[in-house]
PDB file of N, CA and C in Angstrom:
ATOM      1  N   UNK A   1     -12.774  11.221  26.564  1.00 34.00           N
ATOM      2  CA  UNK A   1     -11.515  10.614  26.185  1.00 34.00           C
ATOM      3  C   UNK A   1     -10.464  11.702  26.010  1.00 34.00           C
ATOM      4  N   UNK A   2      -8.817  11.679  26.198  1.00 44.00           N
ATOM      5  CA  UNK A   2      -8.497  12.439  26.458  1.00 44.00           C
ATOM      6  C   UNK A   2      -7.277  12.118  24.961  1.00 44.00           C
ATOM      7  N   UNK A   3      -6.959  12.986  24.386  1.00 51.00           N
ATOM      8  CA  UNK A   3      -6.166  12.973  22.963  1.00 51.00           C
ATOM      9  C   UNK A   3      -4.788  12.573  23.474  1.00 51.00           C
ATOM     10  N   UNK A   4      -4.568  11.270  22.857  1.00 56.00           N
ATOM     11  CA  UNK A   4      -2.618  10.365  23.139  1.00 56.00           C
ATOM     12  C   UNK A   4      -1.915  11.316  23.340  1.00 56.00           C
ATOM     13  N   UNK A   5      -2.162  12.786  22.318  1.00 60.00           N
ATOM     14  CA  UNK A   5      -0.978  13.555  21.995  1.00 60.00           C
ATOM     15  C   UNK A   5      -0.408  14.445  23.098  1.00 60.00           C
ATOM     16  N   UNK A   6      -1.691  14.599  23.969  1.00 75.00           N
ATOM     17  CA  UNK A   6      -1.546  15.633  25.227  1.00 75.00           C
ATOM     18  C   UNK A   6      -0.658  14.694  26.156  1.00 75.00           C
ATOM     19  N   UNK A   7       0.260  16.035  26.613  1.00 85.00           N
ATOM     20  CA  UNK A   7       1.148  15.730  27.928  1.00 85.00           C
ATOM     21  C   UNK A   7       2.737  15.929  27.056  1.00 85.00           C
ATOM     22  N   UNK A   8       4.212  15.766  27.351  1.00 90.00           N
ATOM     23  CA  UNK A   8       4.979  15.947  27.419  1.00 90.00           C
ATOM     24  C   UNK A   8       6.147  14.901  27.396  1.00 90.00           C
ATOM     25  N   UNK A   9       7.364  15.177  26.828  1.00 94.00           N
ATOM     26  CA  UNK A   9       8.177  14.471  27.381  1.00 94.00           C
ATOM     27  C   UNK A   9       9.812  15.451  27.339  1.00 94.00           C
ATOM     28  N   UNK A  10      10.519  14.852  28.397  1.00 94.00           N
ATOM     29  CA  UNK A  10      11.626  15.520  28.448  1.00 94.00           C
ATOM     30  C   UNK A  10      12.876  14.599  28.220  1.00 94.00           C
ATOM     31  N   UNK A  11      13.667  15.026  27.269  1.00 96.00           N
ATOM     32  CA  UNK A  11      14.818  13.974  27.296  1.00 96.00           C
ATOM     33  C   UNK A  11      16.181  14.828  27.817  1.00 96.00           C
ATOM     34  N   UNK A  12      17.065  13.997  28.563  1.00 95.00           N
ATOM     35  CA  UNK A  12      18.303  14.306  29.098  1.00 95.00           C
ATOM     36  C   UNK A  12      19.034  13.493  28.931  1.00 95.00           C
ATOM     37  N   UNK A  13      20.393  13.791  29.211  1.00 94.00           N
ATOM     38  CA  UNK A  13      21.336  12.766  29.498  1.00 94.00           C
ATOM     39  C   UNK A  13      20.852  11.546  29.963  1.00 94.00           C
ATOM     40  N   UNK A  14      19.913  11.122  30.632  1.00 95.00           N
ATOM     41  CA  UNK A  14      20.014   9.795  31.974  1.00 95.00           C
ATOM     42  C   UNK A  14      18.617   8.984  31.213  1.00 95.00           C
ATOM     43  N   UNK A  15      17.967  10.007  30.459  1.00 96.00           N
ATOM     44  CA  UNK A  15      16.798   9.206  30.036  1.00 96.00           C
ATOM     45  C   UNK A  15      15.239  10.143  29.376  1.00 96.00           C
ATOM     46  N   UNK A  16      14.475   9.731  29.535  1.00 96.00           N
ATOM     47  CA  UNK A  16      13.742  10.435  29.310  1.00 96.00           C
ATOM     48  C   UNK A  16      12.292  10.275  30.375  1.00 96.00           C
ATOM     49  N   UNK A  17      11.703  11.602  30.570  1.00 95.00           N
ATOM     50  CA  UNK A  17      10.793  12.014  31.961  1.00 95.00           C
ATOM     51  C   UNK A  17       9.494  12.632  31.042  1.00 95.00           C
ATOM     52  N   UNK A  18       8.331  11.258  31.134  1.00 93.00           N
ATOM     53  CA  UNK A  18       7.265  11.636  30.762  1.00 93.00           C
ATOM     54  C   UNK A  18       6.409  12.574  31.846  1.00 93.00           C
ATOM     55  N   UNK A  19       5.615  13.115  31.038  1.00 89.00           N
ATOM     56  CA  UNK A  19       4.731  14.122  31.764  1.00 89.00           C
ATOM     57  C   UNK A  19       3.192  14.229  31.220  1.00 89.00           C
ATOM     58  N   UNK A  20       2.024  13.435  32.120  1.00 85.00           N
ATOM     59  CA  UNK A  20       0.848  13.683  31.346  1.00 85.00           C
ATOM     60  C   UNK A  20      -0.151  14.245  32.547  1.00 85.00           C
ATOM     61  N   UNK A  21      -1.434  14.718  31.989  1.00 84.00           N
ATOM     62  CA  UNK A  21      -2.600  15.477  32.885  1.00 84.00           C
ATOM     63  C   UNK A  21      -2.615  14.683  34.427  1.00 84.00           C
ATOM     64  N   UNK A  22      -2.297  13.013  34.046  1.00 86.00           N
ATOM     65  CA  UNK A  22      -2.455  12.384  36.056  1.00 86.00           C
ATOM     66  C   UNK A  22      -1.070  11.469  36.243  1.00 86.00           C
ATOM     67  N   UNK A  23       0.356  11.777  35.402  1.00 87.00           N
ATOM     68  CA  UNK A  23       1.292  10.830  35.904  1.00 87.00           C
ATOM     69  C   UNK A  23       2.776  11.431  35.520  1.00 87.00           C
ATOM     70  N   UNK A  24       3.566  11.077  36.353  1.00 92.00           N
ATOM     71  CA  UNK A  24       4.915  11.464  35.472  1.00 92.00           C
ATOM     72  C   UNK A  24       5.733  10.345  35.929  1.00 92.00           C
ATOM     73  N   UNK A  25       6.723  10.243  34.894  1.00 92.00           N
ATOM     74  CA  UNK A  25       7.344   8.644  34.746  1.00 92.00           C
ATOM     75  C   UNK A  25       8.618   8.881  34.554  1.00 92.00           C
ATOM     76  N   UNK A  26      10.188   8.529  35.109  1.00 95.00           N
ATOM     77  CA  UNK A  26      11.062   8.348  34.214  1.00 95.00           C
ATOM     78  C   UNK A  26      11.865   7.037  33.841  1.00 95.00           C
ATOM     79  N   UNK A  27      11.882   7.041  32.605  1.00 96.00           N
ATOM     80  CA  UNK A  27      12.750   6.330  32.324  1.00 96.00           C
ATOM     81  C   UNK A  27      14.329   6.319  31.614  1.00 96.00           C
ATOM     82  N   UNK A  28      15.170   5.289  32.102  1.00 96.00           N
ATOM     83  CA  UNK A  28      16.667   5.291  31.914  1.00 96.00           C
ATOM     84  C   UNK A  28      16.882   5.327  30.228  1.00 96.00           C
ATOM     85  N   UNK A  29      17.656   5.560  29.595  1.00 96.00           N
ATOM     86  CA  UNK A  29      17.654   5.430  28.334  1.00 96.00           C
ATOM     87  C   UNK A  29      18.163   3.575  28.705  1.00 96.00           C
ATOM     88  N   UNK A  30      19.320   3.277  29.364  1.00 95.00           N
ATOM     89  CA  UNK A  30      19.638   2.165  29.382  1.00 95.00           C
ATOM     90  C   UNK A  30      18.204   1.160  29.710  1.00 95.00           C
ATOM     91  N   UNK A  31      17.211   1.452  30.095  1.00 96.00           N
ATOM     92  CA  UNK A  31      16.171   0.192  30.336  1.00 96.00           C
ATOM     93  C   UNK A  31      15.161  -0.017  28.631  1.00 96.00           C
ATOM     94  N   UNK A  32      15.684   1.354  27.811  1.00 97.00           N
ATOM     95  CA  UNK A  32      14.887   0.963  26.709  1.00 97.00           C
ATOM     96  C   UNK A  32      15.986   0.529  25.835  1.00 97.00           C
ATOM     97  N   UNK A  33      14.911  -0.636  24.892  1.00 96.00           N
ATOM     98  CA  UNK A  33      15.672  -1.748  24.029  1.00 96.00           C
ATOM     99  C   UNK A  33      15.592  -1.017  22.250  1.00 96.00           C
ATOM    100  N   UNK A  34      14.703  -0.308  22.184  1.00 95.00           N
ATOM    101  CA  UNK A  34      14.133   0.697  20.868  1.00 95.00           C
ATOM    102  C   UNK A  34      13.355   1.619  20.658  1.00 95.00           C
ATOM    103  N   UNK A  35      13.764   2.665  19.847  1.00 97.00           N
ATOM    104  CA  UNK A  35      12.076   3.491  19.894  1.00 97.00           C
ATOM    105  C   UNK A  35      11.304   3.075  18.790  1.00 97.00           C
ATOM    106  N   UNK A  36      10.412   3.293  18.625  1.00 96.00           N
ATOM    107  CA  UNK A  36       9.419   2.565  17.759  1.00 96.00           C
ATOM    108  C   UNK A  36       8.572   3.868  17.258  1.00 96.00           C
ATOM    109  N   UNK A  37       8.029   3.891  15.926  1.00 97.00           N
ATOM    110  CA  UNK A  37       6.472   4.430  15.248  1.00 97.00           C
ATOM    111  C   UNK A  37       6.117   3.870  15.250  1.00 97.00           C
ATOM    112  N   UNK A  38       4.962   3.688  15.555  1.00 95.00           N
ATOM    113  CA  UNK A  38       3.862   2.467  15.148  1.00 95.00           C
ATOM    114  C   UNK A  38       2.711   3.434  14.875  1.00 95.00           C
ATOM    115  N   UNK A  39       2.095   1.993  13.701  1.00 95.00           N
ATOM    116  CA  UNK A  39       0.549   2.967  13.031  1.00 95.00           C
ATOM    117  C   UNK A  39      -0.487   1.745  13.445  1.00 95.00           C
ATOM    118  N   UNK A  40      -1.615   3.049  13.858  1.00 93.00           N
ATOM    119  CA  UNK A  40      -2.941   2.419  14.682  1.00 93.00           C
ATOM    120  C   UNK A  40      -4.007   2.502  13.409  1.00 93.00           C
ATOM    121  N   UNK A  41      -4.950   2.378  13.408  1.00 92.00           N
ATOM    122  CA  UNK A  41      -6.014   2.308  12.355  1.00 92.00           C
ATOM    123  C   UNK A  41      -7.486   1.775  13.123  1.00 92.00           C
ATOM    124  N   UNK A  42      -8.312   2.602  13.042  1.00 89.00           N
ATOM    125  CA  UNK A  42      -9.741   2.826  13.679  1.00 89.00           C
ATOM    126  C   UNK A  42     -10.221   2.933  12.270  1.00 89.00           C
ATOM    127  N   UNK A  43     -11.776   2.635  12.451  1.00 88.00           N
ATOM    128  CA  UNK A  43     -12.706   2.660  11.292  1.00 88.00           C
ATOM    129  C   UNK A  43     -12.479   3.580  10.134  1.00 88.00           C
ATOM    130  N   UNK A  44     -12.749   5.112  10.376  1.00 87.00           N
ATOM    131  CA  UNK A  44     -12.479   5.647   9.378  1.00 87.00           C
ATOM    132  C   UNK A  44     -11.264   6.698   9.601  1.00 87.00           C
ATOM    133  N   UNK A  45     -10.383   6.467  10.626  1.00 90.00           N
ATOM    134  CA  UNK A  45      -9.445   7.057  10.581  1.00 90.00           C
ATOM    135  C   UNK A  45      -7.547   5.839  11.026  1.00 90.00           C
ATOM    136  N   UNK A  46      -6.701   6.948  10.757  1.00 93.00           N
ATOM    137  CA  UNK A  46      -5.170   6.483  11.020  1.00 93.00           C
ATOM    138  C   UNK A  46      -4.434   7.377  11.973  1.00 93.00           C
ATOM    139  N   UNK A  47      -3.366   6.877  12.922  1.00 93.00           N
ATOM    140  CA  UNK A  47      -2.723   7.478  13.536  1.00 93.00           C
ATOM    141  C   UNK A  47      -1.506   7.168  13.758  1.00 93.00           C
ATOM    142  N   UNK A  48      -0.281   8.023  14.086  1.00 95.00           N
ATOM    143  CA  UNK A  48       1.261   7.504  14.553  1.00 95.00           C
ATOM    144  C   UNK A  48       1.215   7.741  16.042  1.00 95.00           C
ATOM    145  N   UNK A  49       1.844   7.244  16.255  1.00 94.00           N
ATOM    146  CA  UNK A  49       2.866   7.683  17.672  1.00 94.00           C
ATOM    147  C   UNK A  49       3.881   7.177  17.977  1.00 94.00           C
ATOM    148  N   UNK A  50       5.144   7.893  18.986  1.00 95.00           N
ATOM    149  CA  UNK A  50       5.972   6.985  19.095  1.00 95.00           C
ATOM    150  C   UNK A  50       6.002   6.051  20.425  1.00 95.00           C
ATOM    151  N   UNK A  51       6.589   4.326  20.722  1.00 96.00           N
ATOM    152  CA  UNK A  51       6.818   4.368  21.928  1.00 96.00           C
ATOM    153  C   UNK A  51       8.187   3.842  21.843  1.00 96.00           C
ATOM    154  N   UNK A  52       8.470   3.925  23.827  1.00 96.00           N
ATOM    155  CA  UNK A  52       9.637   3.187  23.352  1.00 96.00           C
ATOM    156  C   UNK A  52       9.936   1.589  24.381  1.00 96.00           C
ATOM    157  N   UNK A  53      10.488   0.688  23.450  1.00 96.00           N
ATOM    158  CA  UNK A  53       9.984  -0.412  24.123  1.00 96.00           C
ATOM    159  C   UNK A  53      11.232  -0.753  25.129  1.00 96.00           C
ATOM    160  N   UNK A  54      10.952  -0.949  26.128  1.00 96.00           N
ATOM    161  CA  UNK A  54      11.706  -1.127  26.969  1.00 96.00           C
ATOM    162  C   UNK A  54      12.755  -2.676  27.310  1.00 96.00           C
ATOM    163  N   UNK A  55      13.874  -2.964  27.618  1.00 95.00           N
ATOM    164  CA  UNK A  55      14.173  -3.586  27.497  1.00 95.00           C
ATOM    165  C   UNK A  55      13.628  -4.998  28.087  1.00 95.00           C
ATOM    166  N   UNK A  56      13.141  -5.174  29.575  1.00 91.00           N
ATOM    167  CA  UNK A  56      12.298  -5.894  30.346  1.00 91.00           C
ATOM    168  C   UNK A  56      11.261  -4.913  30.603  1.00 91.00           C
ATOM    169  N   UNK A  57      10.002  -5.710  29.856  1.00 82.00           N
ATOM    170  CA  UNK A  57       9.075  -5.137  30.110  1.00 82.00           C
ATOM    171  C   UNK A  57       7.810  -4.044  29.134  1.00 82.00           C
ATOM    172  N   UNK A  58       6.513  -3.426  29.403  1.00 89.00           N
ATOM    173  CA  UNK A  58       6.274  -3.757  27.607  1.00 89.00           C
ATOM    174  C   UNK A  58       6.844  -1.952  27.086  1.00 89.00           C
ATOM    175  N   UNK A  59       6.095  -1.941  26.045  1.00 94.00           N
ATOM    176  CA  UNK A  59       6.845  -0.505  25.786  1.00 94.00           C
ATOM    177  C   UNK A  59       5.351   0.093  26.465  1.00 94.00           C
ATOM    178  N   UNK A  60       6.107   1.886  26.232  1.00 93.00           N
ATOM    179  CA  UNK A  60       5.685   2.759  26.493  1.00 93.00           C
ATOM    180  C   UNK A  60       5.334   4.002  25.460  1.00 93.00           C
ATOM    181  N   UNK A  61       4.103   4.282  25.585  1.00 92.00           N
ATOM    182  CA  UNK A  61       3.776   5.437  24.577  1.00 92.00           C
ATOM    183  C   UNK A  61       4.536   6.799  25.129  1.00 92.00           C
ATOM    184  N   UNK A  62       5.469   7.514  24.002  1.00 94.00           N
ATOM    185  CA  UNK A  62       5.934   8.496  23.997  1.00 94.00           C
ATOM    186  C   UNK A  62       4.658   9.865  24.084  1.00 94.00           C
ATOM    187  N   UNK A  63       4.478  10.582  25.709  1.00 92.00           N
ATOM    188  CA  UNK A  63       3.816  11.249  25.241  1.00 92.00           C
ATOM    189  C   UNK A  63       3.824  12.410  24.977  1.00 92.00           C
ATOM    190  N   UNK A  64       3.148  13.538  23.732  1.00 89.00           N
ATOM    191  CA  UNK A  64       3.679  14.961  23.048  1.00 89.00           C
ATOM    192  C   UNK A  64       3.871  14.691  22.025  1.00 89.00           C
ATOM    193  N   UNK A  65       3.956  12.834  21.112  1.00 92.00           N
ATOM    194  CA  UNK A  65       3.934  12.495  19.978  1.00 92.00           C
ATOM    195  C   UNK A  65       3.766  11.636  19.211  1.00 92.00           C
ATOM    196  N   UNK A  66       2.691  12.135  18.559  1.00 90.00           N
ATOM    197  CA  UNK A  66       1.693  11.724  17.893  1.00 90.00           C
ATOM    198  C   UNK A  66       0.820  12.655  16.799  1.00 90.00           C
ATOM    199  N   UNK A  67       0.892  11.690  15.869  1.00 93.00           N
ATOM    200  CA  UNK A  67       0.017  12.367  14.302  1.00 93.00           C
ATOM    201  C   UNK A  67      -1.044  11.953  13.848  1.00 93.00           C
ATOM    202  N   UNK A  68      -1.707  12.207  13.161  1.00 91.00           N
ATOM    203  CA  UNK A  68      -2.498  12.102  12.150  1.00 91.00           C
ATOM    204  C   UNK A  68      -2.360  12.168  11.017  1.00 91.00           C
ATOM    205  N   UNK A  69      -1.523  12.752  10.405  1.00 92.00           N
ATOM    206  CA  UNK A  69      -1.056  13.441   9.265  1.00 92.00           C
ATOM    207  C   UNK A  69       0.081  12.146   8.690  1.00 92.00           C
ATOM    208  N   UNK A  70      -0.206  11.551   7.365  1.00 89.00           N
ATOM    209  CA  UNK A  70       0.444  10.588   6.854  1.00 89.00           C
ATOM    210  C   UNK A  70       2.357  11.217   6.608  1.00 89.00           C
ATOM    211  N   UNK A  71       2.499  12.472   6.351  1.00 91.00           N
ATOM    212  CA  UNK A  71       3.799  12.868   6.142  1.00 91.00           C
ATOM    213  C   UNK A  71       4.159  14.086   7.192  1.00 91.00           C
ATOM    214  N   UNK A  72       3.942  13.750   7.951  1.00 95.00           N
ATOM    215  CA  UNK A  72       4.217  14.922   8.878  1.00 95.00           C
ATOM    216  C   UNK A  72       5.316  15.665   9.333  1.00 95.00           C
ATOM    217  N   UNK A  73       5.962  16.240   8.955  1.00 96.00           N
ATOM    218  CA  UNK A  73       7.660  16.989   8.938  1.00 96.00           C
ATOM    219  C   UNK A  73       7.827  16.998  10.689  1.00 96.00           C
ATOM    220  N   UNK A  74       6.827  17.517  11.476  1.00 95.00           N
ATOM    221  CA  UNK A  74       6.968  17.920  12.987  1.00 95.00           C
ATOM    222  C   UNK A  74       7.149  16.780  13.735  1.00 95.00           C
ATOM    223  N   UNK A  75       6.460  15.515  13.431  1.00 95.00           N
ATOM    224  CA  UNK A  75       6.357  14.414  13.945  1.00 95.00           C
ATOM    225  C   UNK A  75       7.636  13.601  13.707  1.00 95.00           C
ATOM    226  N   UNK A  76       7.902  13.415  12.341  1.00 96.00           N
ATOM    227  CA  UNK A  76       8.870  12.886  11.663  1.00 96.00           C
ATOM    228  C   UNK A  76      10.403  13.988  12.669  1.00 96.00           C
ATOM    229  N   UNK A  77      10.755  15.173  12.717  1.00 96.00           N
ATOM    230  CA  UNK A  77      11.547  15.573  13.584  1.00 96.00           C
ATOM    231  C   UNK A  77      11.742  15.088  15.395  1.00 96.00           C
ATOM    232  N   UNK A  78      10.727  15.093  15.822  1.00 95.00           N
ATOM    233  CA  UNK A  78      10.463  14.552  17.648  1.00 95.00           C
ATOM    234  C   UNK A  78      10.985  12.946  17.301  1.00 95.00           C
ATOM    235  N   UNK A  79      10.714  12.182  16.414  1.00 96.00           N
ATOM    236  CA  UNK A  79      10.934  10.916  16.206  1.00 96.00           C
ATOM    237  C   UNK A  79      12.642  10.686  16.189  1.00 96.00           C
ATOM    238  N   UNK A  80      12.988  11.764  15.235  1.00 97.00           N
ATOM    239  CA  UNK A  80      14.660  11.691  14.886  1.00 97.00           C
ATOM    240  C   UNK A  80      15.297  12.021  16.170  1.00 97.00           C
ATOM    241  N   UNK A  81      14.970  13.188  16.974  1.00 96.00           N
ATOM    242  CA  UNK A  81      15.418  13.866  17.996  1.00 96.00           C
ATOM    243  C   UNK A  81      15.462  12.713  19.007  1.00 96.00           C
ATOM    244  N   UNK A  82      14.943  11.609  19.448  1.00 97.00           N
ATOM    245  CA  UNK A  82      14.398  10.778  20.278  1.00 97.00           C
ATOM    246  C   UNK A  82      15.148   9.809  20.063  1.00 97.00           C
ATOM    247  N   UNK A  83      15.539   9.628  19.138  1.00 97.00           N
ATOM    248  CA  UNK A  83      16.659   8.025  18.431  1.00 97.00           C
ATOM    249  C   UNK A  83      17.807   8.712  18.640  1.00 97.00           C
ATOM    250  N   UNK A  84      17.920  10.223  18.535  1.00 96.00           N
ATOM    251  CA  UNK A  84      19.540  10.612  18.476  1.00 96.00           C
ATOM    252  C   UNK A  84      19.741  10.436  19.834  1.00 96.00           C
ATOM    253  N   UNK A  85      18.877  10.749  21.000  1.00 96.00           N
ATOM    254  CA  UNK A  85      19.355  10.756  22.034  1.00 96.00           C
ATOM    255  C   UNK A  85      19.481   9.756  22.413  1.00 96.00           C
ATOM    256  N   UNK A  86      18.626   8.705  22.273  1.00 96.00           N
ATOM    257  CA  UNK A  86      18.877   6.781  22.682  1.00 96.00           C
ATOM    258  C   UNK A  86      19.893   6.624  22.197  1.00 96.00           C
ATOM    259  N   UNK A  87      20.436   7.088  20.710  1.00 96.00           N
ATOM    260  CA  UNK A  87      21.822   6.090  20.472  1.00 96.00           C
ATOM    261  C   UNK A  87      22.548   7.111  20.969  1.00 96.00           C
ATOM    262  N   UNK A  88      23.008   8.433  21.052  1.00 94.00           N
ATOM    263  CA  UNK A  88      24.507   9.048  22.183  1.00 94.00           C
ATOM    264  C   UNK A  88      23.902   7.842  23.772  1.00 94.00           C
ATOM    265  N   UNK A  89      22.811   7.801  24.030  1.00 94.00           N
ATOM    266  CA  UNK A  89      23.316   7.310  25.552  1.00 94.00           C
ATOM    267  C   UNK A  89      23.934   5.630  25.608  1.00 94.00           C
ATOM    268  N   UNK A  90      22.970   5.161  24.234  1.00 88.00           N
ATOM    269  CA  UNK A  90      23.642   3.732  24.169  1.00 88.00           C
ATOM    270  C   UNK A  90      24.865   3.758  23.867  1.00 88.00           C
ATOM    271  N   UNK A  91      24.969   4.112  22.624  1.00 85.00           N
ATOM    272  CA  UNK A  91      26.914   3.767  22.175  1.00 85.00           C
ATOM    273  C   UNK A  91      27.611   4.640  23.134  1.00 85.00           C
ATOM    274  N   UNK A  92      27.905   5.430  23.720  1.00 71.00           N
ATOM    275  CA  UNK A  92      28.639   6.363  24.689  1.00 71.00           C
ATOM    276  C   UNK A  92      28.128   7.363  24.655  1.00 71.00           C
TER     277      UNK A  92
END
């Protein structure tokens, strides 16, 4: 099994360009509707990650982020960085 957290993402002006070990993807900022944390929960463990859900169509796991760690400062930053850039491309 290969860890959510591995692989990349790049954000620009136009959108953001995933990057993992067998795929690379981009998407428009305009086709996503929100970014999202969401928390997973397995037997004896918890996890974050972010995706972002797209406007038509389902969301997508952000990949390069993702935690384990209930307060995580590094995670909690990639999350902020990721909304700042969705809202400059949404509002202008």
């Amino acid at each position: 099994m290969i860890n959510r957290g591995y692989g990349r993402t790049l954000l620009t002006p136009n959108g953001m360009e995933f990057r993992t070990f067998v795929s690379r993807r981009s998407v428009p900022w305009s086709e996503i509707a929100r970014i999202e944390k969401r928390r997973h929960q397995g037997r004896s463990s918890e996890w974050w990650d972010v995706c972002a859900v797209r406007v038509r169509g389902r969301a997508l796991t952000v990949p390069g982020v993702f935690t384990s760690r209930r307060r995580d400062a590094d995670f909690e930053e990639k999350l902020a960085v990721i909304r700042e850039y969705w809202t400059r491309a949404v509002v202008g």
